[in-house]
PDB file of C-alpha atoms in Angstrom:
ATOM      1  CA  UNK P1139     102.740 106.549  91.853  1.00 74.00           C
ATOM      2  CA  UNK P1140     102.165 106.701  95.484  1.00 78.00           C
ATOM      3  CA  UNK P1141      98.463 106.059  96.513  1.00 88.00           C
ATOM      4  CA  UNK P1142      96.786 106.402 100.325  1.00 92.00           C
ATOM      5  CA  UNK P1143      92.895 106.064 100.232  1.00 93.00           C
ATOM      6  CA  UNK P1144      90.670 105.632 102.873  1.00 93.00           C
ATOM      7  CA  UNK P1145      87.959 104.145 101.715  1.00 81.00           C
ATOM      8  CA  UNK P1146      84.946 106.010 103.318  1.00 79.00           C
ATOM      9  CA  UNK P1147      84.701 109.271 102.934  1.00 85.00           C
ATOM     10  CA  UNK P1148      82.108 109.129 105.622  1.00 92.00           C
ATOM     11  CA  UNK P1149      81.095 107.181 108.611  1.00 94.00           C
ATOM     12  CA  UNK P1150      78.259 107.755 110.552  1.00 96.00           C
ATOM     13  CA  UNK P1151      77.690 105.118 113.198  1.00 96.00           C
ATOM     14  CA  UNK P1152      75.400 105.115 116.969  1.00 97.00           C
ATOM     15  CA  UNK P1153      76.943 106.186 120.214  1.00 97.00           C
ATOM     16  CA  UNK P1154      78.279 103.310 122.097  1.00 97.00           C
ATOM     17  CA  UNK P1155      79.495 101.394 118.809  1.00 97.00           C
ATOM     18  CA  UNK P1156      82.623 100.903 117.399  1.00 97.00           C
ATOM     19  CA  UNK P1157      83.585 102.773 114.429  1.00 96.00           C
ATOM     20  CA  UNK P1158      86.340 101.292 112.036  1.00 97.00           C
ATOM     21  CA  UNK P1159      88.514 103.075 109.380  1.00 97.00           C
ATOM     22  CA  UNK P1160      90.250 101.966 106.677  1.00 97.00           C
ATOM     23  CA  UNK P1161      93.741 103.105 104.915  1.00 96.00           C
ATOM     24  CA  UNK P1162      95.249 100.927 102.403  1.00 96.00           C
ATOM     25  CA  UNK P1163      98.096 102.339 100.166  1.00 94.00           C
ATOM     26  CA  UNK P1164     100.245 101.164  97.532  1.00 90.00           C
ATOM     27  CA  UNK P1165     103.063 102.064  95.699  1.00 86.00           C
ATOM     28  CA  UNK P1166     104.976 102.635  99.170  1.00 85.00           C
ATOM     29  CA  UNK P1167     107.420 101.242 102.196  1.00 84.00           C
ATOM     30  CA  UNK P1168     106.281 103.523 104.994  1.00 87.00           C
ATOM     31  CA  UNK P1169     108.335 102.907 108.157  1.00 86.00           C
ATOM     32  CA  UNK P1170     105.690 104.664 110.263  1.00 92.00           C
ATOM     33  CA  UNK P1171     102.107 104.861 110.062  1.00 94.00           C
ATOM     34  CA  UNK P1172      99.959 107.601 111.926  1.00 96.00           C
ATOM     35  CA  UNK P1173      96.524 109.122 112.223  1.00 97.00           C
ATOM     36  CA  UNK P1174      95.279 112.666 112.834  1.00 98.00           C
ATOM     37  CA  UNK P1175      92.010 113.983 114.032  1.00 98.00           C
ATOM     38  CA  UNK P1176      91.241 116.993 112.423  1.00 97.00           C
ATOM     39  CA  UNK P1177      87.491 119.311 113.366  1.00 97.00           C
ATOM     40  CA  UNK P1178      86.195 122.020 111.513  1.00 94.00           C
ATOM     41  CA  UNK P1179      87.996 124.959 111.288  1.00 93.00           C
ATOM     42  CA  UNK P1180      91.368 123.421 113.099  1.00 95.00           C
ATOM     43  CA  UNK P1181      94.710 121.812 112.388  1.00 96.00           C
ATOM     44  CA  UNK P1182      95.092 117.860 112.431  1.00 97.00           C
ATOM     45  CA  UNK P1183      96.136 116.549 115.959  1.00 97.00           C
ATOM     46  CA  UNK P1184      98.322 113.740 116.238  1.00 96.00           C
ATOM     47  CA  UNK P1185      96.436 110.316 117.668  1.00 97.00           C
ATOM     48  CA  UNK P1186      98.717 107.564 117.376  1.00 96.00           C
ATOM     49  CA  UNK P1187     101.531 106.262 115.224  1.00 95.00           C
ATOM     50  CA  UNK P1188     102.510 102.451 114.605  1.00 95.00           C
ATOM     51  CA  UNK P1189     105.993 101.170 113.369  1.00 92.00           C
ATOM     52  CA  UNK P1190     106.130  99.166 110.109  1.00 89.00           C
ATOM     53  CA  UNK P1191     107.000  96.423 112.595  1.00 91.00           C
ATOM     54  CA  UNK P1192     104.670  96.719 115.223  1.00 93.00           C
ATOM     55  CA  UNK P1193     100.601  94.862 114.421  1.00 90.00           C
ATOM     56  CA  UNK P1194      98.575  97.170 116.833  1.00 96.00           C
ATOM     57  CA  UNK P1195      98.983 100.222 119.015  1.00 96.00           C
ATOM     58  CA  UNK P1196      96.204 101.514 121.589  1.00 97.00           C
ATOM     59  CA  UNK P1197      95.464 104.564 123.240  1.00 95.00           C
ATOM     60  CA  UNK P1198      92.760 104.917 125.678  1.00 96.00           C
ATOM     61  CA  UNK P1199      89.854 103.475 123.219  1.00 97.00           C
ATOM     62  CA  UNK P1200      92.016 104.166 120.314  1.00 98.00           C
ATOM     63  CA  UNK P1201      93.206 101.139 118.455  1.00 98.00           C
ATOM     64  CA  UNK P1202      95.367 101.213 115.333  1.00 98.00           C
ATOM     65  CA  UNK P1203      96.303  97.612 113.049  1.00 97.00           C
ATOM     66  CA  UNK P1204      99.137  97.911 110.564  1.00 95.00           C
ATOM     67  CA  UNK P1205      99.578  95.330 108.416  1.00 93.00           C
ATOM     68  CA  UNK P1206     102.398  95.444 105.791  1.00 91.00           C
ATOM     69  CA  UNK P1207     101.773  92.537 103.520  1.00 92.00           C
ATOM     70  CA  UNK P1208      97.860  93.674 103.208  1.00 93.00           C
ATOM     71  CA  UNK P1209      99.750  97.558 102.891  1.00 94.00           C
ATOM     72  CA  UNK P1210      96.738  98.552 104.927  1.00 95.00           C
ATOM     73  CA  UNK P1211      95.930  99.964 108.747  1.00 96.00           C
ATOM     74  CA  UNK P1212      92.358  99.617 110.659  1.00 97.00           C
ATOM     75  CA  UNK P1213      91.949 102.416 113.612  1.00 98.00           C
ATOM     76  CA  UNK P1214      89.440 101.726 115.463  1.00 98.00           C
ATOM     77  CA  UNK P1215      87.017 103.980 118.244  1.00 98.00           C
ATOM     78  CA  UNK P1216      85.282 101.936 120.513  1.00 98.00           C
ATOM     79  CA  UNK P1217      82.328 102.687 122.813  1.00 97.00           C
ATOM     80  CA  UNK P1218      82.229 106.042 120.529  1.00 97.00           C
ATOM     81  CA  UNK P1219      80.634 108.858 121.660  1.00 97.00           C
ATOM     82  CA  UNK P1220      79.353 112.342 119.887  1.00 97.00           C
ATOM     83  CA  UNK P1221      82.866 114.208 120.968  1.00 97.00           C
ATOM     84  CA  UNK P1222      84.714 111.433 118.347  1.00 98.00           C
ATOM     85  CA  UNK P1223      82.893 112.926 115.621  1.00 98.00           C
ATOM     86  CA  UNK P1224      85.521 114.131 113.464  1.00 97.00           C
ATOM     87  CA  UNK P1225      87.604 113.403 110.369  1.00 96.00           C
ATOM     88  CA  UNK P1226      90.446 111.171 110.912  1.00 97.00           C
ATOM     89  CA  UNK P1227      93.365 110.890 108.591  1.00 97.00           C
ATOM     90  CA  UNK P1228      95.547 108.500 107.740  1.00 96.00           C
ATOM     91  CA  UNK P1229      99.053 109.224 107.289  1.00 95.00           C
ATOM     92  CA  UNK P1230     102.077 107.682 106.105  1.00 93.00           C
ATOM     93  CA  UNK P1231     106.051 108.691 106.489  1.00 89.00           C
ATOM     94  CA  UNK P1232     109.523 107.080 105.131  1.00 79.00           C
ATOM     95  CA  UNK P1233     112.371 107.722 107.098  1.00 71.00           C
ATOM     96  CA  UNK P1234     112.560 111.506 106.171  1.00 74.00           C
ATOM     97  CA  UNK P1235     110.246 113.093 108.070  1.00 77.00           C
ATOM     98  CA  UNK P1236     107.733 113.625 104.826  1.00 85.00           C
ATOM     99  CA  UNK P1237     104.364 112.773 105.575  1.00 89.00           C
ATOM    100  CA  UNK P1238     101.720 111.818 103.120  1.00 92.00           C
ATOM    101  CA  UNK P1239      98.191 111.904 104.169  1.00 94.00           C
ATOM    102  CA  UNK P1240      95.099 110.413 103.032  1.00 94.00           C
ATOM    103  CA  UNK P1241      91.514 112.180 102.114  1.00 93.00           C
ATOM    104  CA  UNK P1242      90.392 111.500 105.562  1.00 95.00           C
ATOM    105  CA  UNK P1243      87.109 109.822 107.086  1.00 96.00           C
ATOM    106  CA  UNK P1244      84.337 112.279 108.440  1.00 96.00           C
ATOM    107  CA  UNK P1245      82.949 110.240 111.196  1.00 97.00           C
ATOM    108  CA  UNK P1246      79.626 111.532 112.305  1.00 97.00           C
ATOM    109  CA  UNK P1247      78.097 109.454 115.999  1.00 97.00           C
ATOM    110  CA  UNK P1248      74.910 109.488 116.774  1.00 96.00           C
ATOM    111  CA  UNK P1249      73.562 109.995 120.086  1.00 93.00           C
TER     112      UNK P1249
ATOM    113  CA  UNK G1450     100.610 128.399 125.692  1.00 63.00           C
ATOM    114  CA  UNK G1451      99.694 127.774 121.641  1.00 71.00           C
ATOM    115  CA  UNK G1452     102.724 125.331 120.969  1.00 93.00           C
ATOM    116  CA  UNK G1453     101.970 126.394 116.858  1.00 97.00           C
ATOM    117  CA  UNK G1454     100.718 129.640 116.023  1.00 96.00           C
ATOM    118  CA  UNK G1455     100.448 131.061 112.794  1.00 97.00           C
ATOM    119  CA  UNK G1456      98.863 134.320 111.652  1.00 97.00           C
ATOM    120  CA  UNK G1457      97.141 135.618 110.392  1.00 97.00           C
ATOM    121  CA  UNK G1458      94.081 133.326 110.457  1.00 97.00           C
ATOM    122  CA  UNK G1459      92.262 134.758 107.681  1.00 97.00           C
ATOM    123  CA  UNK G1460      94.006 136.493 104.552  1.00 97.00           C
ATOM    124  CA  UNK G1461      91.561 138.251 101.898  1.00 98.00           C
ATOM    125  CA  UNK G1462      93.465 139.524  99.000  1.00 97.00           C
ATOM    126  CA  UNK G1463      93.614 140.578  95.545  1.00 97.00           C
ATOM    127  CA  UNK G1464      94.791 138.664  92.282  1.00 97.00           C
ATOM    128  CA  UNK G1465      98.418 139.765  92.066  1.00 97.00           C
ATOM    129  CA  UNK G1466      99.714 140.732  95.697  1.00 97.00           C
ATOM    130  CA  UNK G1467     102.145 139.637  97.635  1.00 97.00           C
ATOM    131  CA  UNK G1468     101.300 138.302 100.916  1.00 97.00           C
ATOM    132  CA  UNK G1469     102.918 136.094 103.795  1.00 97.00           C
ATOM    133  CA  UNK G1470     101.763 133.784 106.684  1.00 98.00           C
ATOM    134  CA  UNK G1471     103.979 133.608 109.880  1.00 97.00           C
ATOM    135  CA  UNK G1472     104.661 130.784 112.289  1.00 97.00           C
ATOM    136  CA  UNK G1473     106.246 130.006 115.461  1.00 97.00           C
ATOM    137  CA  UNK G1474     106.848 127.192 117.433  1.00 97.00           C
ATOM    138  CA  UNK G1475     107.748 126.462 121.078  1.00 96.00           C
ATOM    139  CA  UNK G1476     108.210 122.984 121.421  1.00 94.00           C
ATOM    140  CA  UNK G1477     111.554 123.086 120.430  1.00 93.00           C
ATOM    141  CA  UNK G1478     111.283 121.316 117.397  1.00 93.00           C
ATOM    142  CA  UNK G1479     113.800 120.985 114.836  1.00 91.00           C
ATOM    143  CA  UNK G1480     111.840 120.403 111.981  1.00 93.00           C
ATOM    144  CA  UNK G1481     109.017 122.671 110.710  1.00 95.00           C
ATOM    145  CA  UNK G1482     106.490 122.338 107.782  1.00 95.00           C
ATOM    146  CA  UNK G1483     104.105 123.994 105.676  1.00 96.00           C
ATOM    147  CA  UNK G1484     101.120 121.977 104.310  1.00 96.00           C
ATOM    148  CA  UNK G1485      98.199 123.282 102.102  1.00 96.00           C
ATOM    149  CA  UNK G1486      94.860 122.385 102.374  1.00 96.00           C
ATOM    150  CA  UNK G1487      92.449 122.449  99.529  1.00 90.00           C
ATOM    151  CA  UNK G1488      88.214 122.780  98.930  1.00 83.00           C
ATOM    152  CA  UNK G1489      88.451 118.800  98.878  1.00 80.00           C
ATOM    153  CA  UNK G1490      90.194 118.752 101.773  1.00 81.00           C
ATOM    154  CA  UNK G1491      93.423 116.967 100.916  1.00 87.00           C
ATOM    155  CA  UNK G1492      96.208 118.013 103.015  1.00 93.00           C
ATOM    156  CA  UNK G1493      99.533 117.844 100.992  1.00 93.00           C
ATOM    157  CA  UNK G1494     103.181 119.198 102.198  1.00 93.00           C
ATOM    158  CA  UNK G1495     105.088 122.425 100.353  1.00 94.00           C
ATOM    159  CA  UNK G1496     107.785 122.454 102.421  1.00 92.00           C
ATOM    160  CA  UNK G1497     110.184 121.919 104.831  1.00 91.00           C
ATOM    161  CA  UNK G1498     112.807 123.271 107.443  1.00 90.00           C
ATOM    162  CA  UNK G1499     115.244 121.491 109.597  1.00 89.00           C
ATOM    163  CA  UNK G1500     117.362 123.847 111.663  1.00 84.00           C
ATOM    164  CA  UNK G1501     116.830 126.734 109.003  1.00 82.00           C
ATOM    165  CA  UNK G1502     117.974 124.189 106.197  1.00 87.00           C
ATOM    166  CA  UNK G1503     115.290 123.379 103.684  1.00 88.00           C
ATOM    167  CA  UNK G1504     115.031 119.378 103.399  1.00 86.00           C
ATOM    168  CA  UNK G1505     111.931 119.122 101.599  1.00 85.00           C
ATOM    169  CA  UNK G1506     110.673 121.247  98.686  1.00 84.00           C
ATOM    170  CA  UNK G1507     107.743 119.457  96.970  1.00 86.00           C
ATOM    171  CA  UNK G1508     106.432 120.602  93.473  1.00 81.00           C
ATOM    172  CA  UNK G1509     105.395 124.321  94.118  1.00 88.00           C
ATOM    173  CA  UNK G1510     105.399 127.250  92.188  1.00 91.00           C
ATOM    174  CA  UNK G1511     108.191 129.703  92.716  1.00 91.00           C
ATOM    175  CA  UNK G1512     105.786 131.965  93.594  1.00 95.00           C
ATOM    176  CA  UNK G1513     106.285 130.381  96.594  1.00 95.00           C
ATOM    177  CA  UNK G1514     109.174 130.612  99.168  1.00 94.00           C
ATOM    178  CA  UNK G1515     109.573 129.928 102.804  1.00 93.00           C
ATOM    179  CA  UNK G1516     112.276 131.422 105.059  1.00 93.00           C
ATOM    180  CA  UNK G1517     113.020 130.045 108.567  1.00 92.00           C
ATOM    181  CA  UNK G1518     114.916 133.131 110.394  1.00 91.00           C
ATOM    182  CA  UNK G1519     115.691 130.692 113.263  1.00 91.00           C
ATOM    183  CA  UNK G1520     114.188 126.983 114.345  1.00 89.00           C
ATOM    184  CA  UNK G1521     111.143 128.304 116.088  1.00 94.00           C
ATOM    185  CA  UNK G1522     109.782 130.061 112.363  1.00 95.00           C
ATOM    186  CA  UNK G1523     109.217 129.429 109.129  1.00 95.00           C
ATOM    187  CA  UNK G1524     107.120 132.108 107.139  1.00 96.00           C
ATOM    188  CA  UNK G1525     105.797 131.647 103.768  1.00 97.00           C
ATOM    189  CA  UNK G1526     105.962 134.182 101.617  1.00 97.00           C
ATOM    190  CA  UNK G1527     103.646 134.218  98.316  1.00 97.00           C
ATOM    191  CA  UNK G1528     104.240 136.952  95.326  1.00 97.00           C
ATOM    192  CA  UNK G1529     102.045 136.948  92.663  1.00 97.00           C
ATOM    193  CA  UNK G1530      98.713 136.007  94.165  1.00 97.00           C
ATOM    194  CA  UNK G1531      96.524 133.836  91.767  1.00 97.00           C
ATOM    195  CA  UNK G1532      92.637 132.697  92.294  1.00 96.00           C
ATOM    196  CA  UNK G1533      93.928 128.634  92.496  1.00 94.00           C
ATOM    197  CA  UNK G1534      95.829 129.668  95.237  1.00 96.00           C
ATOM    198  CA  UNK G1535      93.187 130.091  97.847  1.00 96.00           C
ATOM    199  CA  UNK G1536      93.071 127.387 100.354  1.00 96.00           C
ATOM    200  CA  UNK G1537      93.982 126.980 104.017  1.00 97.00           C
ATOM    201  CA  UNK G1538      97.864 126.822 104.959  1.00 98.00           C
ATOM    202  CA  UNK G1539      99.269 124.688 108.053  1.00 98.00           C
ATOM    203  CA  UNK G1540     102.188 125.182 109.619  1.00 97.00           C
ATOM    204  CA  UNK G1541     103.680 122.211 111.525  1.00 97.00           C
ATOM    205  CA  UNK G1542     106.591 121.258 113.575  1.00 96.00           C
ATOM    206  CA  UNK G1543     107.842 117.908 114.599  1.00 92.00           C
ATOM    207  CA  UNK G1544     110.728 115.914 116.562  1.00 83.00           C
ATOM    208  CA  UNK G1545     112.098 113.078 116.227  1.00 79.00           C
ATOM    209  CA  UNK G1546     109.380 111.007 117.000  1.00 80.00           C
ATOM    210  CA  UNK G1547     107.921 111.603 113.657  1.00 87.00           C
ATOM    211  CA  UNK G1548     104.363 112.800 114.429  1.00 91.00           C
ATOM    212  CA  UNK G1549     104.004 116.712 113.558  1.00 94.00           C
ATOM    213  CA  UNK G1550     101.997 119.473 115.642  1.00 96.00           C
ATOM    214  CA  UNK G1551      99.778 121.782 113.449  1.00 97.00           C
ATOM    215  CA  UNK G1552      99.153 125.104 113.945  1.00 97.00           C
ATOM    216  CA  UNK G1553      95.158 126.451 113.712  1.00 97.00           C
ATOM    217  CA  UNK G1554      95.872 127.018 110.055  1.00 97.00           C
ATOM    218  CA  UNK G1555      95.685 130.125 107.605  1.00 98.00           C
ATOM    219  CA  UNK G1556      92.727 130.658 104.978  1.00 97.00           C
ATOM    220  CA  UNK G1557      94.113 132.254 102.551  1.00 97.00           C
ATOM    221  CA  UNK G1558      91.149 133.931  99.707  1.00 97.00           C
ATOM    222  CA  UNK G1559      92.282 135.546  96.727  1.00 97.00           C
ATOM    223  CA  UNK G1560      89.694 137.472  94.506  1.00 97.00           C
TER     224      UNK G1560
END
C-alpha cells in the first residue's frame, strides 16, 4: 500500500539555522510533490510544489529537493526564525487532483 | 475576503444527530474537497467535487454525503452521529495548478 512518512515528528532547531525535513514514500508515482504549513487551530497553506521532473524549487528561503529514484523530498528553511515554527506537511498527488499527505513535522525555533 | 470559509467552526452534538458543515469558495475553483483531520493529526481526503460532479469518494461511511449545489459549495452532511466521528473537517478548493486552499476547518465533537 501507499506509504508517505516524514520522519520527524518534531524538529526543534535555534533561530538563524537551517531546519531540514524529510518525506520519503513508497508504493507511489506522484507527478507532483507539495508542502503545507499548517498552525494550531488553522487549515494547511500551500508553500511550494515540485514536478516529478523538476530537482529543486525555492521560494523566498523556502527550498524543496525531489528526488524520484531516492522516492524522497528535503524542504528546507533557512536563516529560520520563531514565525517558521509550525508543522509542515508533505504531500503527494497523481494526476487526479487526490492528494495524500504525510503526518507532518512540528518544527519548534528557538530564539 | 476569506477565499474558503466553512461554518460552523465548532459543532457539539449528540450520539445520533444529524448535522452538516457548509463551505464556500471564491476563487473560482473548479474542484472542491473535504478532508478530515484526526487526534493524531493525519489529514486524509473524503471527498471530492469537480463542477458539482463527484470525482473522488474515498472509503467513508454512508453516513456520510456531500452535495455541491453549485462550484463555489460543497456541504457535508452527516446522519447518524457516532463518538469516532469527532475530529476537525477541511474544506478545500483547488485549480488546475494542483495545490488546494483550505478553509479554517470545522471541529466537529460528538458526545
Amino acid at each position: 500500500s501507499q506509504k508517505i512518512e516524514q520522519n520527524s515528528e518534531a524538529l526543534n532547531i535555534q533561530e538563524g539555522k537551517t531546519a531540514t525535513l524529510t518525506c520519503n514514500y513508497t508504493n507511489y508515482s506522484p507527478a507532483y510533490l507539495q508542502w503545507y504549513r499548517q498552525d494550531p487551530g488553522r487549515g494547511p497553506v500551500f508553500l511550494l510544489l515540485i514536478r516529478e521532473n523538476e530537482k529543486e524549487k525555492r521560494k523566498e528561503r523556502l527550498k524543496v529537493t525531489f528526488d524520484t529514484t531516492l522516492k524522497q523530498s528535503l524542504f528546507h528553511i533557512t536563516a529560520s526564525q520563531p514565525a517558521d515554527s509550525a508543522t509542515y506537511l508533505c504531500a503527494l498527488t497523481s494526476n487526479d487532483y487526490k492528494l495524500s499527505f504525510g503526518a507532518g513535522t512540528t518544527v519548534t525555533v528557538r530564539a | 475576503d476569506t477565499a474558503v470559509s466553512q461554518t460552523p467552526k465548532y459543532l457539539v452534538t449528540q450520539m445520533g444527530n444529524d448535522k452538516s458543515i457548509k463551505c464556500e469558495q471564491n476563487l473560482g475553483h473548479d474542484t472542491m474537497y473535504w478532508y478530515k483531520q484526526d487526534s493524531k493529526k493525519f489529514l486524509k481526503i473524503m471527498f471530492s467535487y469537480n463542477n458539482k460532479e463527484l470525482i473522488i469518494n474515498e472509503t467513508v461511511p454512508n453516513r456520510f454525503s456531500p452535495k455541491s449545489p453549485d462550484k463555489a459549495h460543497l456541504n457535508l452532511h452527516i446522519n447518524s452521529l457516532e463518538l469516532g466521528d469527532s475530529a476537525v473537517y477541511f474544506c478545500a478548493s483547488g485549480g488546475q495548478t494542483y495545490e488546494q486552499y483550505f478553509g479554517p476547518g470545522t471541529r466537529l465533537t460528538v458526545t
